PDB file of N, CA and C in Angstrom:
ATOM      1  N   UNK A   1       0.855  -1.184   0.000  1.00 92.00           N
ATOM      2  CA  UNK A   1       0.000   0.000   0.000  1.00 92.00           C
ATOM      3  C   UNK A   1       0.894   1.238   0.000  1.00 92.00           C
ATOM      4  N   UNK A   2       0.557   2.194  -0.857  1.00 93.00           N
ATOM      5  CA  UNK A   2       1.263   3.465  -0.958  1.00 93.00           C
ATOM      6  C   UNK A   2       0.306   4.546  -0.455  1.00 93.00           C
ATOM      7  N   UNK A   3       0.739   5.345   0.519  1.00 95.00           N
ATOM      8  CA  UNK A   3      -0.123   6.392   1.070  1.00 95.00           C
ATOM      9  C   UNK A   3       0.696   7.643   1.316  1.00 95.00           C
ATOM     10  N   UNK A   4       0.146   8.785   0.888  1.00 95.00           N
ATOM     11  CA  UNK A   4       0.823  10.063   1.095  1.00 95.00           C
ATOM     12  C   UNK A   4      -0.179  11.200   0.910  1.00 95.00           C
ATOM     13  N   UNK A   5       0.261  12.395   1.273  1.00 96.00           N
ATOM     14  CA  UNK A   5      -0.517  13.603   1.039  1.00 96.00           C
ATOM     15  C   UNK A   5       0.313  14.566   0.209  1.00 96.00           C
ATOM     16  N   UNK A   6      -0.368  15.339  -0.600  1.00 97.00           N
ATOM     17  CA  UNK A   6       0.273  16.377  -1.393  1.00 97.00           C
ATOM     18  C   UNK A   6      -0.371  17.699  -0.998  1.00 97.00           C
ATOM     19  N   UNK A   7       0.463  18.654  -0.591  1.00 97.00           N
ATOM     20  CA  UNK A   7      -0.021  19.987  -0.230  1.00 97.00           C
ATOM     21  C   UNK A   7       0.295  20.910  -1.403  1.00 97.00           C
ATOM     22  N   UNK A   8      -0.734  21.564  -1.915  1.00 97.00           N
ATOM     23  CA  UNK A   8      -0.600  22.421  -3.081  1.00 97.00           C
ATOM     24  C   UNK A   8      -0.986  23.845  -2.681  1.00 97.00           C
ATOM     25  N   UNK A   9      -0.083  24.768  -2.910  1.00 97.00           N
ATOM     26  CA  UNK A   9      -0.309  26.179  -2.605  1.00 97.00           C
ATOM     27  C   UNK A   9      -0.589  26.913  -3.919  1.00 97.00           C
ATOM     28  N   UNK A  10      -1.736  27.567  -3.994  1.00 97.00           N
ATOM     29  CA  UNK A  10      -2.068  28.285  -5.228  1.00 97.00           C
ATOM     30  C   UNK A  10      -1.279  29.588  -5.312  1.00 97.00           C
ATOM     31  N   UNK A  11      -1.054  30.017  -6.547  1.00 96.00           N
ATOM     32  CA  UNK A  11      -0.488  31.342  -6.752  1.00 96.00           C
ATOM     33  C   UNK A  11      -1.532  32.355  -6.303  1.00 96.00           C
ATOM     34  N   UNK A  12      -1.087  33.550  -5.899  1.00 94.00           N
ATOM     35  CA  UNK A  12      -2.055  34.570  -5.473  1.00 94.00           C
ATOM     36  C   UNK A  12      -3.134  34.807  -6.535  1.00 94.00           C
ATOM     37  N   UNK A  13      -4.367  34.862  -6.068  1.00 94.00           N
ATOM     38  CA  UNK A  13      -5.539  35.161  -6.902  1.00 94.00           C
ATOM     39  C   UNK A  13      -5.888  34.044  -7.891  1.00 94.00           C
ATOM     40  N   UNK A  14      -5.365  32.826  -7.693  1.00 95.00           N
ATOM     41  CA  UNK A  14      -5.671  31.702  -8.585  1.00 95.00           C
ATOM     42  C   UNK A  14      -6.331  30.536  -7.847  1.00 95.00           C
ATOM     43  N   UNK A  15      -6.798  30.779  -6.649  1.00 95.00           N
ATOM     44  CA  UNK A  15      -7.391  29.710  -5.845  1.00 95.00           C
ATOM     45  C   UNK A  15      -8.599  29.083  -6.534  1.00 95.00           C
ATOM     46  N   UNK A  16      -9.498  29.884  -7.074  1.00 94.00           N
ATOM     47  CA  UNK A  16     -10.700  29.335  -7.703  1.00 94.00           C
ATOM     48  C   UNK A  16     -10.360  28.531  -8.954  1.00 94.00           C
ATOM     49  N   UNK A  17      -9.433  29.035  -9.752  1.00 96.00           N
ATOM     50  CA  UNK A  17      -9.017  28.313 -10.951  1.00 96.00           C
ATOM     51  C   UNK A  17      -8.356  26.982 -10.597  1.00 96.00           C
ATOM     52  N   UNK A  18      -7.548  26.998  -9.543  1.00 97.00           N
ATOM     53  CA  UNK A  18      -6.901  25.757  -9.112  1.00 97.00           C
ATOM     54  C   UNK A  18      -7.935  24.760  -8.618  1.00 97.00           C
ATOM     55  N   UNK A  19      -8.900  25.228  -7.860  1.00 95.00           N
ATOM     56  CA  UNK A  19      -9.971  24.347  -7.390  1.00 95.00           C
ATOM     57  C   UNK A  19     -10.709  23.724  -8.569  1.00 95.00           C
ATOM     58  N   UNK A  20     -10.994  24.522  -9.593  1.00 95.00           N
ATOM     59  CA  UNK A  20     -11.691  24.019 -10.785  1.00 95.00           C
ATOM     60  C   UNK A  20     -10.835  23.016 -11.551  1.00 95.00           C
ATOM     61  N   UNK A  21      -9.523  23.172 -11.523  1.00 96.00           N
ATOM     62  CA  UNK A  21      -8.628  22.223 -12.194  1.00 96.00           C
ATOM     63  C   UNK A  21      -8.482  20.929 -11.405  1.00 96.00           C
ATOM     64  N   UNK A  22      -8.545  21.017 -10.084  1.00 97.00           N
ATOM     65  CA  UNK A  22      -8.394  19.842  -9.235  1.00 97.00           C
ATOM     66  C   UNK A  22      -9.632  18.946  -9.238  1.00 97.00           C
ATOM     67  N   UNK A  23     -10.805  19.529  -9.379  1.00 96.00           N
ATOM     68  CA  UNK A  23     -12.046  18.764  -9.277  1.00 96.00           C
ATOM     69  C   UNK A  23     -12.121  17.595 -10.264  1.00 96.00           C
ATOM     70  N   UNK A  24     -11.889  17.789 -11.568  1.00 97.00           N
ATOM     71  CA  UNK A  24     -11.944  16.636 -12.474  1.00 97.00           C
ATOM     72  C   UNK A  24     -10.826  15.628 -12.220  1.00 97.00           C
ATOM     73  N   UNK A  25      -9.666  16.108 -11.763  1.00 97.00           N
ATOM     74  CA  UNK A  25      -8.569  15.199 -11.425  1.00 97.00           C
ATOM     75  C   UNK A  25      -8.994  14.255 -10.309  1.00 97.00           C
ATOM     76  N   UNK A  26      -9.585  14.799  -9.276  1.00 97.00           N
ATOM     77  CA  UNK A  26     -10.005  13.984  -8.127  1.00 97.00           C
ATOM     78  C   UNK A  26     -11.090  12.994  -8.535  1.00 97.00           C
ATOM     79  N   UNK A  27     -12.086  13.458  -9.254  1.00 97.00           N
ATOM     80  CA  UNK A  27     -13.188  12.573  -9.653  1.00 97.00           C
ATOM     81  C   UNK A  27     -12.685  11.412 -10.503  1.00 97.00           C
ATOM     82  N   UNK A  28     -11.841  11.699 -11.482  1.00 98.00           N
ATOM     83  CA  UNK A  28     -11.331  10.639 -12.357  1.00 98.00           C
ATOM     84  C   UNK A  28     -10.370   9.710 -11.618  1.00 98.00           C
ATOM     85  N   UNK A  29      -9.565  10.261 -10.729  1.00 98.00           N
ATOM     86  CA  UNK A  29      -8.591   9.449  -9.988  1.00 98.00           C
ATOM     87  C   UNK A  29      -9.275   8.461  -9.064  1.00 98.00           C
ATOM     88  N   UNK A  30     -10.367   8.868  -8.451  1.00 98.00           N
ATOM     89  CA  UNK A  30     -11.107   7.969  -7.560  1.00 98.00           C
ATOM     90  C   UNK A  30     -11.618   6.734  -8.291  1.00 98.00           C
ATOM     91  N   UNK A  31     -11.857   6.844  -9.591  1.00 97.00           N
ATOM     92  CA  UNK A  31     -12.405   5.736 -10.370  1.00 97.00           C
ATOM     93  C   UNK A  31     -11.333   4.802 -10.923  1.00 97.00           C
ATOM     94  N   UNK A  32     -10.080   5.148 -10.720  1.00 97.00           N
ATOM     95  CA  UNK A  32      -9.001   4.335 -11.284  1.00 97.00           C
ATOM     96  C   UNK A  32      -8.842   3.004 -10.547  1.00 97.00           C
ATOM     97  N   UNK A  33      -8.410   2.007 -11.309  1.00 97.00           N
ATOM     98  CA  UNK A  33      -8.077   0.714 -10.718  1.00 97.00           C
ATOM     99  C   UNK A  33      -6.884   0.911  -9.774  1.00 97.00           C
ATOM    100  N   UNK A  34      -6.996   0.387  -8.581  1.00 97.00           N
ATOM    101  CA  UNK A  34      -5.919   0.493  -7.607  1.00 97.00           C
ATOM    102  C   UNK A  34      -6.012   1.683  -6.687  1.00 97.00           C
ATOM    103  N   UNK A  35      -6.965   2.581  -6.935  1.00 98.00           N
ATOM    104  CA  UNK A  35      -7.154   3.741  -6.054  1.00 98.00           C
ATOM    105  C   UNK A  35      -7.987   3.322  -4.853  1.00 98.00           C
ATOM    106  N   UNK A  36      -7.419   3.423  -3.681  1.00 97.00           N
ATOM    107  CA  UNK A  36      -8.131   3.105  -2.439  1.00 97.00           C
ATOM    108  C   UNK A  36      -8.769   4.370  -1.885  1.00 97.00           C
ATOM    109  N   UNK A  37      -8.038   5.496  -1.964  1.00 97.00           N
ATOM    110  CA  UNK A  37      -8.533   6.778  -1.463  1.00 97.00           C
ATOM    111  C   UNK A  37      -7.872   7.896  -2.257  1.00 97.00           C
ATOM    112  N   UNK A  38      -8.663   8.909  -2.584  1.00 97.00           N
ATOM    113  CA  UNK A  38      -8.144  10.094  -3.265  1.00 97.00           C
ATOM    114  C   UNK A  38      -9.048  11.243  -2.842  1.00 97.00           C
ATOM    115  N   UNK A  39      -8.671  11.921  -1.764  1.00 97.00           N
ATOM    116  CA  UNK A  39      -9.514  12.953  -1.162  1.00 97.00           C
ATOM    117  C   UNK A  39      -8.873  14.322  -1.288  1.00 97.00           C
ATOM    118  N   UNK A  40      -9.705  15.339  -1.445  1.00 97.00           N
ATOM    119  CA  UNK A  40      -9.254  16.715  -1.586  1.00 97.00           C
ATOM    120  C   UNK A  40      -9.798  17.555  -0.439  1.00 97.00           C
ATOM    121  N   UNK A  41      -8.914  18.321   0.178  1.00 97.00           N
ATOM    122  CA  UNK A  41      -9.285  19.261   1.240  1.00 97.00           C
ATOM    123  C   UNK A  41      -8.751  20.629   0.835  1.00 97.00           C
ATOM    124  N   UNK A  42      -9.403  21.697   1.302  1.00 94.00           N
ATOM    125  CA  UNK A  42      -8.904  23.033   0.992  1.00 94.00           C
ATOM    126  C   UNK A  42      -9.288  24.008   2.092  1.00 94.00           C
ATOM    127  N   UNK A  43      -8.642  25.170   2.043  1.00 90.00           N
ATOM    128  CA  UNK A  43      -9.012  26.246   2.951  1.00 90.00           C
ATOM    129  C   UNK A  43      -9.006  27.546   2.161  1.00 90.00           C
ATOM    130  N   UNK A  44      -9.571  28.569   2.725  1.00 81.00           N
ATOM    131  CA  UNK A  44      -9.737  29.832   1.999  1.00 81.00           C
ATOM    132  C   UNK A  44      -8.422  30.548   1.712  1.00 81.00           C
ATOM    133  N   UNK A  45      -7.332  30.089   2.276  1.00 88.00           N
ATOM    134  CA  UNK A  45      -6.032  30.714   2.029  1.00 88.00           C
ATOM    135  C   UNK A  45      -5.350  30.175   0.769  1.00 88.00           C
ATOM    136  N   UNK A  46      -6.038  29.369  -0.022  1.00 94.00           N
ATOM    137  CA  UNK A  46      -5.459  28.866  -1.264  1.00 94.00           C
ATOM    138  C   UNK A  46      -4.560  27.660  -1.073  1.00 94.00           C
ATOM    139  N   UNK A  47      -4.803  26.914  -0.011  1.00 97.00           N
ATOM    140  CA  UNK A  47      -4.033  25.702   0.266  1.00 97.00           C
ATOM    141  C   UNK A  47      -4.947  24.500   0.040  1.00 97.00           C
ATOM    142  N   UNK A  48      -4.463  23.542  -0.753  1.00 97.00           N
ATOM    143  CA  UNK A  48      -5.205  22.328  -1.057  1.00 97.00           C
ATOM    144  C   UNK A  48      -4.374  21.136  -0.610  1.00 97.00           C
ATOM    145  N   UNK A  49      -5.045  20.119  -0.084  1.00 97.00           N
ATOM    146  CA  UNK A  49      -4.362  18.897   0.326  1.00 97.00           C
ATOM    147  C   UNK A  49      -5.071  17.725  -0.332  1.00 97.00           C
ATOM    148  N   UNK A  50      -4.293  16.925  -1.062  1.00 97.00           N
ATOM    149  CA  UNK A  50      -4.805  15.679  -1.628  1.00 97.00           C
ATOM    150  C   UNK A  50      -4.199  14.547  -0.832  1.00 97.00           C
ATOM    151  N   UNK A  51      -5.046  13.695  -0.279  1.00 97.00           N
ATOM    152  CA  UNK A  51      -4.592  12.509   0.435  1.00 97.00           C
ATOM    153  C   UNK A  51      -4.866  11.316  -0.469  1.00 97.00           C
ATOM    154  N   UNK A  52      -3.798  10.587  -0.779  1.00 96.00           N
ATOM    155  CA  UNK A  52      -3.894   9.471  -1.723  1.00 96.00           C
ATOM    156  C   UNK A  52      -3.494   8.165  -1.058  1.00 96.00           C
ATOM    157  N   UNK A  53      -4.204   7.118  -1.439  1.00 96.00           N
ATOM    158  CA  UNK A  53      -3.841   5.760  -1.022  1.00 96.00           C
ATOM    159  C   UNK A  53      -4.028   4.863  -2.240  1.00 96.00           C
ATOM    160  N   UNK A  54      -2.967   4.139  -2.588  1.00 96.00           N
ATOM    161  CA  UNK A  54      -2.956   3.268  -3.757  1.00 96.00           C
ATOM    162  C   UNK A  54      -2.604   1.848  -3.335  1.00 96.00           C
ATOM    163  N   UNK A  55      -3.184   0.873  -4.026  1.00 96.00           N
ATOM    164  CA  UNK A  55      -2.923  -0.531  -3.704  1.00 96.00           C
ATOM    165  C   UNK A  55      -1.463  -0.911  -3.913  1.00 96.00           C
ATOM    166  N   UNK A  56      -0.801  -0.266  -4.883  1.00 95.00           N
ATOM    167  CA  UNK A  56       0.577  -0.649  -5.203  1.00 95.00           C
ATOM    168  C   UNK A  56       1.289   0.493  -5.910  1.00 95.00           C
ATOM    169  N   UNK A  57       2.600   0.364  -6.029  1.00 94.00           N
ATOM    170  CA  UNK A  57       3.377   1.345  -6.782  1.00 94.00           C
ATOM    171  C   UNK A  57       2.976   1.320  -8.254  1.00 94.00           C
ATOM    172  N   UNK A  58       2.637   0.144  -8.756  1.00 97.00           N
ATOM    173  CA  UNK A  58       2.208   0.029 -10.145  1.00 97.00           C
ATOM    174  C   UNK A  58       0.929   0.831 -10.395  1.00 97.00           C
ATOM    175  N   UNK A  59       0.000   0.794  -9.455  1.00 97.00           N
ATOM    176  CA  UNK A  59      -1.241   1.564  -9.597  1.00 97.00           C
ATOM    177  C   UNK A  59      -0.949   3.066  -9.587  1.00 97.00           C
ATOM    178  N   UNK A  60      -0.046   3.487  -8.721  1.00 96.00           N
ATOM    179  CA  UNK A  60       0.339   4.894  -8.670  1.00 96.00           C
ATOM    180  C   UNK A  60       1.040   5.308  -9.962  1.00 96.00           C
ATOM    181  N   UNK A  61       1.939   4.467 -10.452  1.00 96.00           N
ATOM    182  CA  UNK A  61       2.628   4.759 -11.712  1.00 96.00           C
ATOM    183  C   UNK A  61       1.628   4.895 -12.860  1.00 96.00           C
ATOM    184  N   UNK A  62       0.642   4.017 -12.908  1.00 97.00           N
ATOM    185  CA  UNK A  62      -0.383   4.074 -13.957  1.00 97.00           C
ATOM    186  C   UNK A  62      -1.196   5.369 -13.839  1.00 97.00           C
ATOM    187  N   UNK A  63      -1.502   5.771 -12.606  1.00 97.00           N
ATOM    188  CA  UNK A  63      -2.234   7.015 -12.358  1.00 97.00           C
ATOM    189  C   UNK A  63      -1.484   8.206 -12.951  1.00 97.00           C
ATOM    190  N   UNK A  64      -0.184   8.225 -12.768  1.00 96.00           N
ATOM    191  CA  UNK A  64       0.618   9.362 -13.223  1.00 96.00           C
ATOM    192  C   UNK A  64       0.770   9.403 -14.749  1.00 96.00           C
ATOM    193  N   UNK A  65       0.303   8.370 -15.421  1.00 97.00           N
ATOM    194  CA  UNK A  65       0.340   8.328 -16.886  1.00 97.00           C
ATOM    195  C   UNK A  65      -1.032   8.623 -17.516  1.00 97.00           C
ATOM    196  N   UNK A  66      -2.064   8.799 -16.689  1.00 98.00           N
ATOM    197  CA  UNK A  66      -3.411   9.008 -17.221  1.00 98.00           C
ATOM    198  C   UNK A  66      -3.556  10.388 -17.858  1.00 98.00           C
ATOM    199  N   UNK A  67      -4.538  10.495 -18.739  1.00 97.00           N
ATOM    200  CA  UNK A  67      -4.815  11.766 -19.410  1.00 97.00           C
ATOM    201  C   UNK A  67      -5.241  12.839 -18.412  1.00 97.00           C
ATOM    202  N   UNK A  68      -6.055  12.470 -17.402  1.00 96.00           N
ATOM    203  CA  UNK A  68      -6.519  13.489 -16.455  1.00 96.00           C
ATOM    204  C   UNK A  68      -5.387  13.994 -15.560  1.00 96.00           C
ATOM    205  N   UNK A  69      -4.437  13.131 -15.195  1.00 97.00           N
ATOM    206  CA  UNK A  69      -3.292  13.569 -14.399  1.00 97.00           C
ATOM    207  C   UNK A  69      -2.405  14.498 -15.223  1.00 97.00           C
ATOM    208  N   UNK A  70      -2.151  14.113 -16.453  1.00 96.00           N
ATOM    209  CA  UNK A  70      -1.295  14.932 -17.326  1.00 96.00           C
ATOM    210  C   UNK A  70      -1.958  16.267 -17.667  1.00 96.00           C
ATOM    211  N   UNK A  71      -3.260  16.264 -17.849  1.00 96.00           N
ATOM    212  CA  UNK A  71      -3.978  17.518 -18.125  1.00 96.00           C
ATOM    213  C   UNK A  71      -3.865  18.463 -16.933  1.00 96.00           C
ATOM    214  N   UNK A  72      -3.990  17.918 -15.728  1.00 96.00           N
ATOM    215  CA  UNK A  72      -3.832  18.769 -14.551  1.00 96.00           C
ATOM    216  C   UNK A  72      -2.410  19.322 -14.478  1.00 96.00           C
ATOM    217  N   UNK A  73      -1.423  18.493 -14.731  1.00 95.00           N
ATOM    218  CA  UNK A  73      -0.023  18.929 -14.679  1.00 95.00           C
ATOM    219  C   UNK A  73       0.215  20.107 -15.633  1.00 95.00           C
ATOM    220  N   UNK A  74      -0.391  20.064 -16.801  1.00 94.00           N
ATOM    221  CA  UNK A  74      -0.235  21.148 -17.770  1.00 94.00           C
ATOM    222  C   UNK A  74      -0.837  22.452 -17.255  1.00 94.00           C
ATOM    223  N   UNK A  75      -1.993  22.372 -16.618  1.00 94.00           N
ATOM    224  CA  UNK A  75      -2.653  23.564 -16.088  1.00 94.00           C
ATOM    225  C   UNK A  75      -1.952  24.090 -14.836  1.00 94.00           C
ATOM    226  N   UNK A  76      -1.362  23.203 -14.068  1.00 94.00           N
ATOM    227  CA  UNK A  76      -0.823  23.546 -12.756  1.00 94.00           C
ATOM    228  C   UNK A  76       0.273  24.609 -12.799  1.00 94.00           C
ATOM    229  N   UNK A  77       1.079  24.610 -13.846  1.00 92.00           N
ATOM    230  CA  UNK A  77       2.182  25.554 -13.915  1.00 92.00           C
ATOM    231  C   UNK A  77       1.758  27.003 -13.752  1.00 92.00           C
ATOM    232  N   UNK A  78       0.614  27.348 -14.286  1.00 95.00           N
ATOM    233  CA  UNK A  78       0.127  28.719 -14.208  1.00 95.00           C
ATOM    234  C   UNK A  78      -0.618  29.012 -12.907  1.00 95.00           C
ATOM    235  N   UNK A  79      -0.971  27.963 -12.159  1.00 97.00           N
ATOM    236  CA  UNK A  79      -1.839  28.137 -10.995  1.00 97.00           C
ATOM    237  C   UNK A  79      -1.177  27.835  -9.658  1.00 97.00           C
ATOM    238  N   UNK A  80      -0.105  27.062  -9.678  1.00 97.00           N
ATOM    239  CA  UNK A  80       0.490  26.531  -8.441  1.00 97.00           C
ATOM    240  C   UNK A  80       1.776  27.264  -8.080  1.00 97.00           C
ATOM    241  N   UNK A  81       1.843  27.703  -6.838  1.00 97.00           N
ATOM    242  CA  UNK A  81       3.038  28.362  -6.311  1.00 97.00           C
ATOM    243  C   UNK A  81       4.071  27.351  -5.828  1.00 97.00           C
ATOM    244  N   UNK A  82       3.581  26.331  -5.079  1.00 96.00           N
ATOM    245  CA  UNK A  82       4.491  25.364  -4.460  1.00 96.00           C
ATOM    246  C   UNK A  82       3.734  24.078  -4.172  1.00 96.00           C
ATOM    247  N   UNK A  83       4.464  22.941  -4.216  1.00 96.00           N
ATOM    248  CA  UNK A  83       3.884  21.629  -3.908  1.00 96.00           C
ATOM    249  C   UNK A  83       4.803  20.919  -2.934  1.00 96.00           C
ATOM    250  N   UNK A  84       4.213  20.337  -1.900  1.00 96.00           N
ATOM    251  CA  UNK A  84       4.949  19.509  -0.945  1.00 96.00           C
ATOM    252  C   UNK A  84       4.326  18.123  -0.933  1.00 96.00           C
ATOM    253  N   UNK A  85       5.154  17.085  -1.037  1.00 94.00           N
ATOM    254  CA  UNK A  85       4.666  15.709  -0.950  1.00 94.00           C
ATOM    255  C   UNK A  85       5.105  15.147   0.395  1.00 94.00           C
ATOM    256  N   UNK A  86       4.122  14.684   1.156  1.00 94.00           N
ATOM    257  CA  UNK A  86       4.383  14.164   2.493  1.00 94.00           C
ATOM    258  C   UNK A  86       4.073  12.682   2.551  1.00 94.00           C
ATOM    259  N   UNK A  87       5.097  11.842   2.610  1.00 89.00           N
ATOM    260  CA  UNK A  87       4.846  10.402   2.727  1.00 89.00           C
ATOM    261  C   UNK A  87       4.293  10.067   4.114  1.00 89.00           C
ATOM    262  N   UNK A  88       3.544   8.985   4.161  1.00 84.00           N
ATOM    263  CA  UNK A  88       3.009   8.507   5.436  1.00 84.00           C
ATOM    264  C   UNK A  88       4.155   7.978   6.282  1.00 84.00           C
ATOM    265  N   UNK A  89       4.185   8.370   7.541  1.00 77.00           N
ATOM    266  CA  UNK A  89       5.171   7.840   8.483  1.00 77.00           C
ATOM    267  C   UNK A  89       4.516   6.754   9.315  1.00 77.00           C
ATOM    268  N   UNK A  90       5.135   5.621   9.373  1.00 73.00           N
ATOM    269  CA  UNK A  90       4.632   4.531  10.214  1.00 73.00           C
ATOM    270  C   UNK A  90       5.115   4.763  11.644  1.00 73.00           C
ATOM    271  N   UNK A  91       4.190   4.973  12.560  1.00 64.00           N
ATOM    272  CA  UNK A  91       4.543   5.210  13.972  1.00 64.00           C
ATOM    273  C   UNK A  91       3.889   4.189  14.857  1.00 64.00           C
TER     274      UNK A  91
END
């Protein structure tokens, strides 16, 4: 099982556009084979958190090759200030 969170900070004044770009990504990702969880959280300060859980590395690799993931990546450059990937820590 692969589990992590991605924190995405929108560029100033692009929060709504980023939210609109993330919505189809989340919906399509949830339907993928091997997706256990793909949740989106946000706050009014333009910070978005995606929490992902995948059955395997192969499922995650396949996700990163999908049309919806690549389409989001293309849009993200104009909308995203910074991205942090936080792996799950086993405690």
